[in-house]
């Protein structure tokens, strides 16, 4: 096999795969943020905490109730989504008439509470979650070893991302949603229940975070802090992509995951900050974000 | 989109009464006077280190409040300047062997420089994006603090020596250090007060209330925003640099995002856009952390609960409510 700049292809492809995995999580999480932001105009700081909660719900379902990975993949997002709906109805809904920054502060407080509670009861060492049997092991593709579960994460995230994109951009429901994003008062005048739509949208966006959490559980150990570090990177991803477009949020997530993987190959020390550096460059060149609408 | 309006309007604050024309109002003079007398006696009443910690955080919160309460800009990354300055000051005192006042100055200058770079980039976005951008840059500073050769990684910079002030006055004992910290923080807070009540401060309030109108009046809004950002970062750095001399330590705690959240919480609890709110908020939060330290993760939970209650029911903050009762800006 060829070598690129002295890097064996196995290393390069391995890191690219790792980057693609991270990118899958960035994509699903920034998609959820973008969906919520579109209609509610708030940034959901609790997104990382709810992602962590998704992983924990899957772990609890397995260890307390004996419900395995595949049902959890549906159930955990539903539970997290329902929890999100309660949060929206009882708290967030009271803030819509105020400056949007209050929504950020509120969800930050919620994130502290959720993370603190899990940290209190489960410690910070992390809990193991087994890869489901059918996805354990891997395939030798000739040029690299491909663990089955990681391939599944990429496939599942792509399906969910493009399913969401299709629903929002191509269906009637999505058309209502996009209309309400532009002008909620007018859409309400046409007889569509906008407050209900807002609640369900928040629930859906949060469920996406829960889904990402279940996907992540077998890869990273289930840990109360897993969301906090993730969410800040996802914020940077969202700033780079701009939240104006659903597809933009998805693509930016995958691309930045890959860029991070590449950086880990060529300049490992920079991998933690490369996304922030890209954010700085984007702010200089195109402040509204790569896919953003001009502010 | 509606977001633009929100970014321009900024958070609503208690400080809506018209500013007095000249000089400091009697009420404020009286409060500052009583505060100073109280602080002069304080080290003989409580553990001086604790009192110094409160004063450092009071200055930090006051600096943050300059940006949020008067500039209408929510930075979620102020730990970068606070912690960044503490690293530089600790390094200056320990490795370069500078005297305390020069170490603090070095840390403050570093924070000002950092604020200039991050501020210039961040003010290119508004509102919610601004908060996210500042948070992301602060996280970058966190990773740099973890990885740069001089920061000591997970250990931080430990056992920073307490030198002699101006090379003359030894600061090794807590009481003499206390009066140094008192002079720095009290002076810093008075300076911030002066900024808020200067013509510059009035323009800031105008931008906070209605940015498009300020633009149409001919103000170069971005220059004002950048200047207030740099000033806020500088004083946050002054607080962080001073804290590193008190605790003889610079650590990752001070650059972590949770520190950025804490200063937001102090300001929100005390009352954003008030003069004395951040001081009250800082004292309340530091005291709470001190007494609840044994409860571990519960401190985080309680802080989260205060955040939620503060945002939902108590947006004026403690001093904001008192100010409304007295019908005077505080």
Coordinates of N, CA, C and O in Angstrom, one line a residue, chain B residues 175-324:
Chain B
X175 N -2.5 39.0 56.7 CA -3.1 40.3 56.9 C -2.5 41.4 56.0 O -3.3 42.1 55.4
X176 N -1.2 41.4 55.8 CA -0.7 42.4 54.9 C -1.1 42.1 53.5 O -1.4 43.0 52.7
X177 N -1.1 40.8 53.1 CA -1.6 40.5 51.8 C -3.1 41.0 51.6 O -3.5 41.5 50.5
X178 N -3.8 40.8 52.7 CA -5.3 41.2 52.6 C -5.4 42.7 52.2 O -6.2 43.0 51.4
X179 N -4.5 43.5 52.8 CA -4.7 45.0 52.5 C -4.2 45.3 51.0 O -4.8 46.2 50.4
X180 N -3.3 44.5 50.6 CA -2.9 44.6 49.1 C -4.1 44.2 48.3 O -4.5 45.0 47.3
X181 N -4.7 43.1 48.6 CA -5.9 42.6 47.8 C -7.0 43.6 47.9 O -7.7 43.9 46.9
X182 N -7.2 44.1 49.1 CA -8.3 45.1 49.3 C -8.1 46.3 48.4 O -9.0 46.8 47.7
X183 N -6.9 46.8 48.4 CA -6.6 48.0 47.6 C -6.8 47.7 46.1 O -7.4 48.5 45.4
X184 N -6.4 46.6 45.6 CA -6.5 46.2 44.2 C -8.0 46.1 43.8 O -8.4 46.7 42.9
X185 N -8.7 45.3 44.6 CA -10.1 45.0 44.2 C -11.0 46.2 44.4 O -11.8 46.5 43.5
X186 N -10.8 46.9 45.5 CA -11.7 48.0 45.8 C -11.4 49.1 44.7 O -12.3 49.7 44.2
X187 N -10.1 49.3 44.5 CA -9.8 50.3 43.4 C -10.4 49.9 42.1 O -10.9 50.7 41.3
X188 N -10.3 48.6 41.8 CA -10.8 48.1 40.5 C -12.3 48.3 40.4 O -12.8 48.8 39.4
X189 N -13.0 48.1 41.5 CA -14.5 48.2 41.5 C -14.8 49.7 41.3 O -15.8 50.1 40.6
X190 N -14.1 50.6 42.0 CA -14.4 52.0 41.9 C -14.1 52.5 40.4 O -14.8 53.3 39.9
X191 N -13.0 51.9 39.8 CA -12.7 52.3 38.5 C -13.8 51.8 37.5 O -14.3 52.6 36.6
X192 N -14.4 50.6 37.8 CA -15.5 50.1 36.9 C -16.7 51.1 37.1 O -17.4 51.4 36.2
X193 N -16.9 51.5 38.4 CA -18.0 52.4 38.6 C -17.9 53.7 37.8 O -18.8 54.2 37.2
X194 N -16.6 54.2 37.8 CA -16.3 55.4 37.0 C -16.6 55.2 35.5 O -17.2 56.1 34.8
X195 N -16.2 54.0 35.0 CA -16.5 53.7 33.6 C -18.0 53.7 33.3 O -18.4 54.3 32.3
X196 N -18.7 53.1 34.1 CA -20.2 53.0 33.9 C -20.8 54.4 33.9 O -21.7 54.6 33.1
X197 N -20.3 55.3 34.7 CA -20.9 56.6 34.8 C -20.2 57.6 34.0 O -20.4 58.8 34.2
X198 N -19.4 57.2 33.1 CA -18.7 58.1 32.2 C -19.6 58.3 30.9 O -20.5 57.5 30.7
X199 N -19.2 59.3 30.1 CA -19.9 59.4 28.8 C -19.9 58.0 28.0 O -20.8 57.6 27.3
X200 N -18.7 57.4 28.1 CA -18.6 56.1 27.4 C -19.6 55.1 27.9 O -20.3 54.4 27.1
X201 N -19.8 55.1 29.2 CA -20.8 54.2 29.8 C -22.2 54.5 29.3 O -23.1 53.6 29.1
X202 N -22.5 55.8 29.1 CA -23.8 56.2 28.6 C -24.0 55.7 27.2 O -25.1 55.2 26.9
X203 N -23.0 55.8 26.4 CA -23.1 55.3 25.0 C -23.4 53.8 25.1 O -24.2 53.3 24.3
X204 N -22.7 53.1 26.0 CA -22.8 51.6 26.1 C -24.3 51.3 26.4 O -24.9 50.4 25.8
X205 N -24.9 52.1 27.3 CA -26.3 51.8 27.6 C -27.2 52.1 26.4 O -28.2 51.3 26.2
X206 N -26.9 53.1 25.7 CA -27.6 53.4 24.5 C -27.6 52.2 23.5 O -28.6 51.8 22.9
X207 N -26.4 51.7 23.3 CA -26.2 50.5 22.4 C -27.0 49.3 22.9 O -27.6 48.6 22.1
X208 N -26.9 49.1 24.2 CA -27.6 48.0 24.8 C -29.1 48.1 24.6 O -29.8 47.2 24.2
X209 N -29.6 49.3 24.7 CA -31.1 49.5 24.6 C -31.5 49.5 23.2 O -32.6 49.0 22.9
X210 N -30.8 50.1 22.3 CA -31.2 50.1 20.9 C -30.0 50.3 20.0 O -29.6 51.5 19.7
X211 N -29.5 49.2 19.5 CA -28.3 49.3 18.7 C -28.5 50.0 17.4 O -27.7 50.9 17.0
X212 N -29.5 49.7 16.6 CA -29.7 50.4 15.4 C -29.8 52.0 15.6 O -29.2 52.7 14.8
X213 N -30.4 52.4 16.7 CA -30.5 53.8 16.9 C -29.1 54.4 17.2 O -28.8 55.5 16.7
X214 N -28.4 53.7 18.0 CA -27.0 54.2 18.3 C -26.2 54.3 17.0 O -25.4 55.2 16.9
X215 N -26.4 53.3 16.1 CA -25.7 53.4 14.8 C -26.1 54.6 14.1 O -25.3 55.4 13.5
X216 N -27.4 54.9 14.0 CA -27.9 56.0 13.2 C -27.5 57.3 13.9 O -27.5 58.4 13.2
X217 N -27.2 57.3 15.2 CA -26.7 58.5 15.8 C -25.2 58.8 15.5 O -24.7 59.8 15.9
X218 N -24.6 57.8 14.8 CA -23.3 58.1 14.4 C -22.2 57.4 15.2 O -21.0 57.6 15.0
X219 N -22.6 56.6 16.2 CA -21.6 55.9 17.0 C -21.1 54.7 16.3 O -21.8 53.9 15.7
X220 N -19.8 54.5 16.4 CA -19.2 53.3 15.8 C -19.4 52.2 16.8 O -18.6 52.0 17.7
X221 N -20.5 51.5 16.7 CA -20.9 50.6 17.7 C -19.9 49.5 18.0 O -19.6 49.1 19.2
X222 N -19.3 49.0 16.9 CA -18.4 47.9 17.1 C -17.1 48.3 17.9 O -16.6 47.5 18.7
X223 N -16.7 49.5 17.8 CA -15.6 50.0 18.5 C -15.9 50.1 20.0 O -15.1 49.7 20.9
X224 N -17.1 50.5 20.3 CA -17.5 50.6 21.7 C -17.6 49.2 22.3 O -17.2 48.9 23.4
X225 N -18.2 48.3 21.5 CA -18.3 46.9 22.0 C -17.0 46.3 22.3 O -16.8 45.6 23.3
X226 N -16.1 46.5 21.3 CA -14.7 45.9 21.5 C -14.1 46.5 22.8 O -13.5 45.8 23.6
X227 N -14.2 47.8 22.9 CA -13.5 48.5 24.1 C -14.1 48.0 25.4 O -13.4 47.6 26.3
X228 N -15.4 47.8 25.4 CA -16.0 47.3 26.7 C -15.6 45.9 26.9 O -15.4 45.5 28.1
X229 N -15.5 45.1 25.8 CA -15.1 43.7 26.0 C -13.7 43.7 26.6 O -13.4 42.9 27.5
X230 N -12.8 44.5 26.0 CA -11.4 44.5 26.5 C -11.3 44.9 27.9 O -10.6 44.4 28.8
X231 N -12.1 46.0 28.3 CA -12.1 46.5 29.6 C -12.5 45.4 30.6 O -11.9 45.1 31.6
X232 N -13.6 44.7 30.2 CA -14.2 43.7 31.1 C -13.2 42.5 31.2 O -13.0 42.1 32.3
X233 N -12.6 42.1 30.1 CA -11.6 41.1 30.2 C -10.4 41.5 31.1 O -9.8 40.7 31.8
X234 N -10.0 42.8 30.9 CA -8.8 43.3 31.7 C -9.1 43.2 33.2 O -8.3 42.7 34.0
X235 N -10.3 43.6 33.6 CA -10.6 43.6 35.1 C -10.8 42.2 35.6 O -10.5 41.8 36.7
X236 N -11.4 41.3 34.7 CA -11.5 39.9 35.1 C -10.1 39.3 35.3 O -9.9 38.6 36.2
X237 N -9.2 39.8 34.4 CA -7.8 39.3 34.5 C -7.2 39.8 35.8 O -6.5 39.1 36.5
X238 N -7.5 41.1 36.1 CA -6.9 41.7 37.4 C -7.4 40.8 38.6 O -6.6 40.5 39.5
X239 N -8.7 40.4 38.6 CA -9.2 39.6 39.6 C -8.5 38.2 39.7 O -8.1 37.8 40.7
X240 N -8.3 37.6 38.5 CA -7.7 36.3 38.4 C -6.3 36.3 38.9 O -5.8 35.5 39.6
X241 N -5.6 37.4 38.4 CA -4.1 37.5 38.7 C -4.0 37.7 40.2 O -3.1 37.1 40.9
X242 N -4.8 38.5 40.8 CA -4.8 38.7 42.3 C -5.1 37.4 43.0 O -4.4 37.1 44.0
X243 N -6.1 36.7 42.5 CA -6.4 35.4 43.2 C -5.2 34.4 43.2 O -5.0 33.7 44.2
X244 N -4.5 34.4 42.1 CA -3.3 33.5 42.0 C -2.3 33.8 43.1 O -1.6 33.0 43.6
X245 N -2.2 35.1 43.4 CA -1.2 35.5 44.5 C -1.7 35.1 45.9 O -1.0 34.7 46.7
X246 N -3.1 35.2 46.0 CA -3.7 34.8 47.3 C -3.5 33.3 47.6 O -3.0 32.9 48.6
X247 N -3.9 32.5 46.6 CA -3.9 31.1 46.8 C -2.6 30.4 46.4 O -2.4 29.2 46.5
X248 N -1.6 31.2 45.9 CA -0.3 30.8 45.4 C -0.5 29.6 44.4 O 0.3 28.7 44.5
X249 N -1.4 29.8 43.6 CA -1.8 28.7 42.7 C -2.5 29.2 41.5 O -3.3 30.1 41.5
X250 N -2.2 28.6 40.3 CA -3.0 28.8 39.1 C -3.4 27.4 38.7 O -2.6 26.5 38.5
X251 N -4.7 27.1 38.5 CA -5.1 25.8 38.2 C -6.2 25.8 37.1 O -6.7 26.9 36.7
X252 N -6.5 24.6 36.6 CA -7.5 24.5 35.5 C -8.9 24.9 35.9 O -9.7 25.3 35.1
X253 N -9.1 24.8 37.2 CA -10.5 25.2 37.7 C -10.8 26.6 37.2 O -12.0 26.9 36.9
X254 N -9.8 27.5 37.2 CA -10.1 28.9 36.9 C -10.3 29.2 35.5 O -10.8 30.2 35.1
X255 N -9.9 28.2 34.6 CA -10.2 28.4 33.2 C -11.3 27.6 32.6 O -11.7 27.6 31.5
X256 N -11.9 26.8 33.5 CA -12.9 25.8 33.1 C -14.2 26.5 32.8 O -14.5 27.6 33.4
X257 N -15.0 25.9 31.9 CA -16.3 26.6 31.6 C -17.2 26.8 32.8 O -18.0 27.7 32.8
X258 N -17.1 25.9 33.8 CA -18.0 26.1 34.9 C -17.7 27.4 35.7 O -18.5 27.9 36.3
X259 N -16.4 27.8 35.6 CA -16.1 29.1 36.2 C -16.8 30.3 35.4 O -17.3 31.2 36.0
X260 N -16.8 30.1 34.1 CA -17.6 31.1 33.3 C -19.0 31.1 33.7 O -19.7 32.2 33.8
X261 N -19.6 29.9 34.0 CA -21.0 29.8 34.4 C -21.2 30.5 35.8 O -22.1 31.2 36.1
X262 N -20.2 30.3 36.7 CA -20.3 30.8 38.0 C -20.4 32.3 38.1 O -21.1 32.9 38.8
X263 N -19.6 33.0 37.2 CA -19.6 34.4 37.2 C -20.9 34.9 36.7 O -21.4 36.0 37.1
X264 N -21.5 34.2 35.7 CA -22.8 34.6 35.2 C -23.8 34.5 36.4 O -24.6 35.4 36.6
X265 N -23.7 33.4 37.1 CA -24.6 33.1 38.2 C -24.5 34.2 39.3 O -25.5 34.7 39.8
X266 N -23.3 34.6 39.7 CA -23.1 35.6 40.7 C -23.8 36.9 40.2 O -24.5 37.6 41.0
X267 N -23.6 37.3 38.9 CA -24.1 38.5 38.4 C -25.6 38.5 38.4 O -26.3 39.4 38.7
X268 N -26.2 37.3 37.9 CA -27.6 37.1 37.8 C -28.3 37.2 39.2 O -29.3 37.9 39.4
X269 N -27.6 36.5 40.2 CA -28.2 36.4 41.5 C -28.2 37.8 42.2 O -29.1 38.3 42.8
X270 N -27.0 38.5 42.0 CA -26.9 39.8 42.7 C -27.8 40.9 42.0 O -28.3 41.8 42.6
X271 N -27.9 40.8 40.7 CA -28.7 41.8 39.9 C -27.8 42.3 38.8 O -26.9 43.2 39.1
X272 N -28.1 41.9 37.6 CA -27.2 42.4 36.5 C -27.6 43.9 36.2 O -28.8 44.3 36.3
X273 N -26.6 44.7 35.8 CA -26.9 46.0 35.5 C -27.0 46.9 36.7 O -27.4 48.1 36.6
X274 N -26.7 46.4 37.9 CA -26.6 47.2 39.1 C -25.2 47.3 39.5 O -24.3 46.6 39.0
X275 N -24.9 48.3 40.3 CA -23.5 48.5 40.7 C -23.1 47.5 41.8 O -22.0 46.9 41.7
X276 N -24.0 47.3 42.7 CA -23.6 46.5 43.9 C -24.0 45.0 43.8 O -23.6 44.2 44.6
X277 N -24.8 44.8 42.8 CA -25.3 43.4 42.6 C -24.3 42.3 42.5 O -24.3 41.4 43.3
X278 N -23.3 42.5 41.6 CA -22.3 41.5 41.4 C -21.5 41.3 42.7 O -21.1 40.1 43.0
X279 N -21.3 42.3 43.5 CA -20.6 42.1 44.8 C -21.4 41.3 45.7 O -20.8 40.3 46.4
X280 N -22.7 41.5 45.8 CA -23.5 40.7 46.7 C -23.6 39.3 46.2 O -23.5 38.3 47.0
X281 N -23.8 39.2 44.9 CA -23.9 37.8 44.3 C -22.6 37.0 44.5 O -22.6 35.8 44.9
X282 N -21.4 37.7 44.3 CA -20.2 37.0 44.5 C -20.0 36.5 46.0 O -19.7 35.4 46.3
X283 N -20.4 37.4 46.9 CA -20.3 37.1 48.3 C -21.2 35.9 48.6 O -20.8 35.0 49.4
X284 N -22.4 35.9 48.1 CA -23.4 34.9 48.4 C -22.9 33.5 47.9 O -22.9 32.5 48.6
X285 N -22.4 33.5 46.6 CA -22.0 32.2 46.0 C -20.8 31.7 46.6 O -20.7 30.5 47.0
X286 N -19.8 32.5 46.9 CA -18.5 32.0 47.5 C -18.8 31.5 48.9 O -18.3 30.5 49.3
X287 N -19.6 32.3 49.7 CA -20.0 31.8 51.0 C -20.7 30.4 50.9 O -20.4 29.5 51.7
X288 N -21.6 30.3 50.0 CA -22.3 29.1 49.8 C -21.4 27.9 49.5 O -21.4 26.9 50.2
X289 N -20.5 28.2 48.6 CA -19.5 27.1 48.2 C -18.7 26.7 49.4 O -18.3 25.6 49.6
X290 N -18.3 27.7 50.2 CA -17.5 27.5 51.4 C -18.2 26.6 52.4 O -17.6 25.7 52.9
X291 N -19.5 26.9 52.7 CA -20.1 26.1 53.7 C -20.7 24.8 53.2 O -20.9 23.9 54.0
X292 N -20.9 24.7 51.9 CA -21.4 23.4 51.4 C -20.4 22.6 50.7 O -20.7 21.6 50.0
X293 N -19.1 22.9 50.9 CA -18.0 22.3 50.1 C -18.1 20.7 50.4 O -17.7 20.0 49.5
X294 N -18.5 20.3 51.6 CA -18.5 18.9 51.9 C -19.6 18.1 51.1 O -19.5 16.9 51.1
X295 N -20.5 18.9 50.5 CA -21.6 18.1 49.9 C -21.3 17.7 48.5 O -22.1 17.1 47.8
X296 N -20.1 18.0 48.0 CA -19.7 17.5 46.7 C -20.6 18.0 45.5 O -20.8 19.2 45.4
X297 N -21.1 17.0 44.8 CA -21.8 17.4 43.6 C -23.1 18.2 43.9 O -23.6 18.9 43.0
X298 N -23.5 18.2 45.1 CA -24.7 19.0 45.4 C -24.5 20.5 45.2 O -25.5 21.2 44.9
X299 N -23.3 20.9 45.4 CA -23.0 22.4 45.1 C -23.4 22.7 43.7 O -24.1 23.7 43.5
X300 N -23.0 21.9 42.8 CA -23.4 22.1 41.4 C -24.9 22.1 41.2 O -25.4 23.0 40.5
X301 N -25.6 21.2 41.8 CA -27.0 21.1 41.7 C -27.7 22.3 42.2 O -28.5 22.9 41.6
X302 N -27.2 22.7 43.4 CA -27.8 23.9 44.0 C -27.5 25.2 43.1 O -28.4 26.0 42.9
X303 N -26.3 25.2 42.6 CA -26.1 26.4 41.6 C -27.0 26.3 40.5 O -27.5 27.3 40.0
X304 N -27.3 25.1 39.9 CA -28.2 25.0 38.8 C -29.6 25.4 39.2 O -30.3 26.1 38.5
X305 N -30.0 25.0 40.4 CA -31.3 25.4 40.9 C -31.4 26.9 41.1 O -32.4 27.5 40.7
X306 N -30.4 27.6 41.6 CA -30.4 29.0 41.7 C -30.5 29.7 40.3 O -31.3 30.6 40.1
X307 N -29.8 29.1 39.4 CA -29.9 29.6 38.0 C -31.4 29.5 37.5 O -31.9 30.5 37.0
X308 N -32.0 28.4 37.7 CA -33.3 28.2 37.1 C -34.3 29.1 37.8 O -35.1 29.8 37.2
X309 N -34.2 29.1 39.2 CA -35.2 30.0 39.9 C -34.9 31.5 39.6 O -35.8 32.3 39.3
X310 N -33.6 31.8 39.5 CA -33.2 33.2 39.2 C -33.8 33.6 37.8 O -34.3 34.7 37.7
X311 N -33.7 32.8 36.8 CA -34.2 33.1 35.5 C -35.7 33.1 35.4 O -36.3 34.0 34.8
X312 N -36.3 32.2 36.1 CA -37.8 32.1 36.0 C -38.5 33.2 36.8 O -39.5 33.7 36.4
X313 N -38.0 33.4 38.1 CA -38.8 34.2 39.0 C -38.1 35.5 39.5 O -38.7 36.3 40.1
X314 N -36.8 35.6 39.3 CA -36.0 36.5 40.1 C -35.0 37.2 39.2 O -33.8 37.3 39.5
X315 N -35.5 37.7 38.1 CA -34.5 38.2 37.1 C -33.8 39.5 37.5 O -32.8 39.8 37.0
X316 N -34.5 40.2 38.4 CA -33.8 41.5 38.8 C -32.6 41.2 39.7 O -31.8 42.1 39.9
X317 N -32.6 40.1 40.4 CA -31.5 39.8 41.3 C -31.8 40.5 42.7 O -32.7 41.4 42.8
X318 N -31.0 40.2 43.7 CA -31.2 40.7 45.0 C -31.1 42.3 45.0 O -32.0 42.9 45.5
X319 N -30.0 42.8 44.5 CA -29.9 44.3 44.5 C -30.9 45.0 43.6 O -31.4 46.0 43.9
X320 N -31.3 44.3 42.5 CA -32.3 44.8 41.7 C -33.6 45.0 42.4 O -34.3 46.1 42.2
X321 N -34.0 44.1 43.2 CA -35.2 44.2 44.0 C -35.1 45.3 45.0 O -36.1 46.1 45.1
X322 N -34.0 45.3 45.7 CA -33.8 46.4 46.7 C -33.9 47.8 46.0 O -34.5 48.7 46.5
X323 N -33.2 47.8 44.9 CA -33.2 49.1 44.1 C -34.6 49.5 43.7 O -35.0 50.7 43.8
X324 N -35.5 48.5 43.4 CA -36.9 48.9 43.0 C -37.6 49.4 44.3 O -38.4 50.3 44.2

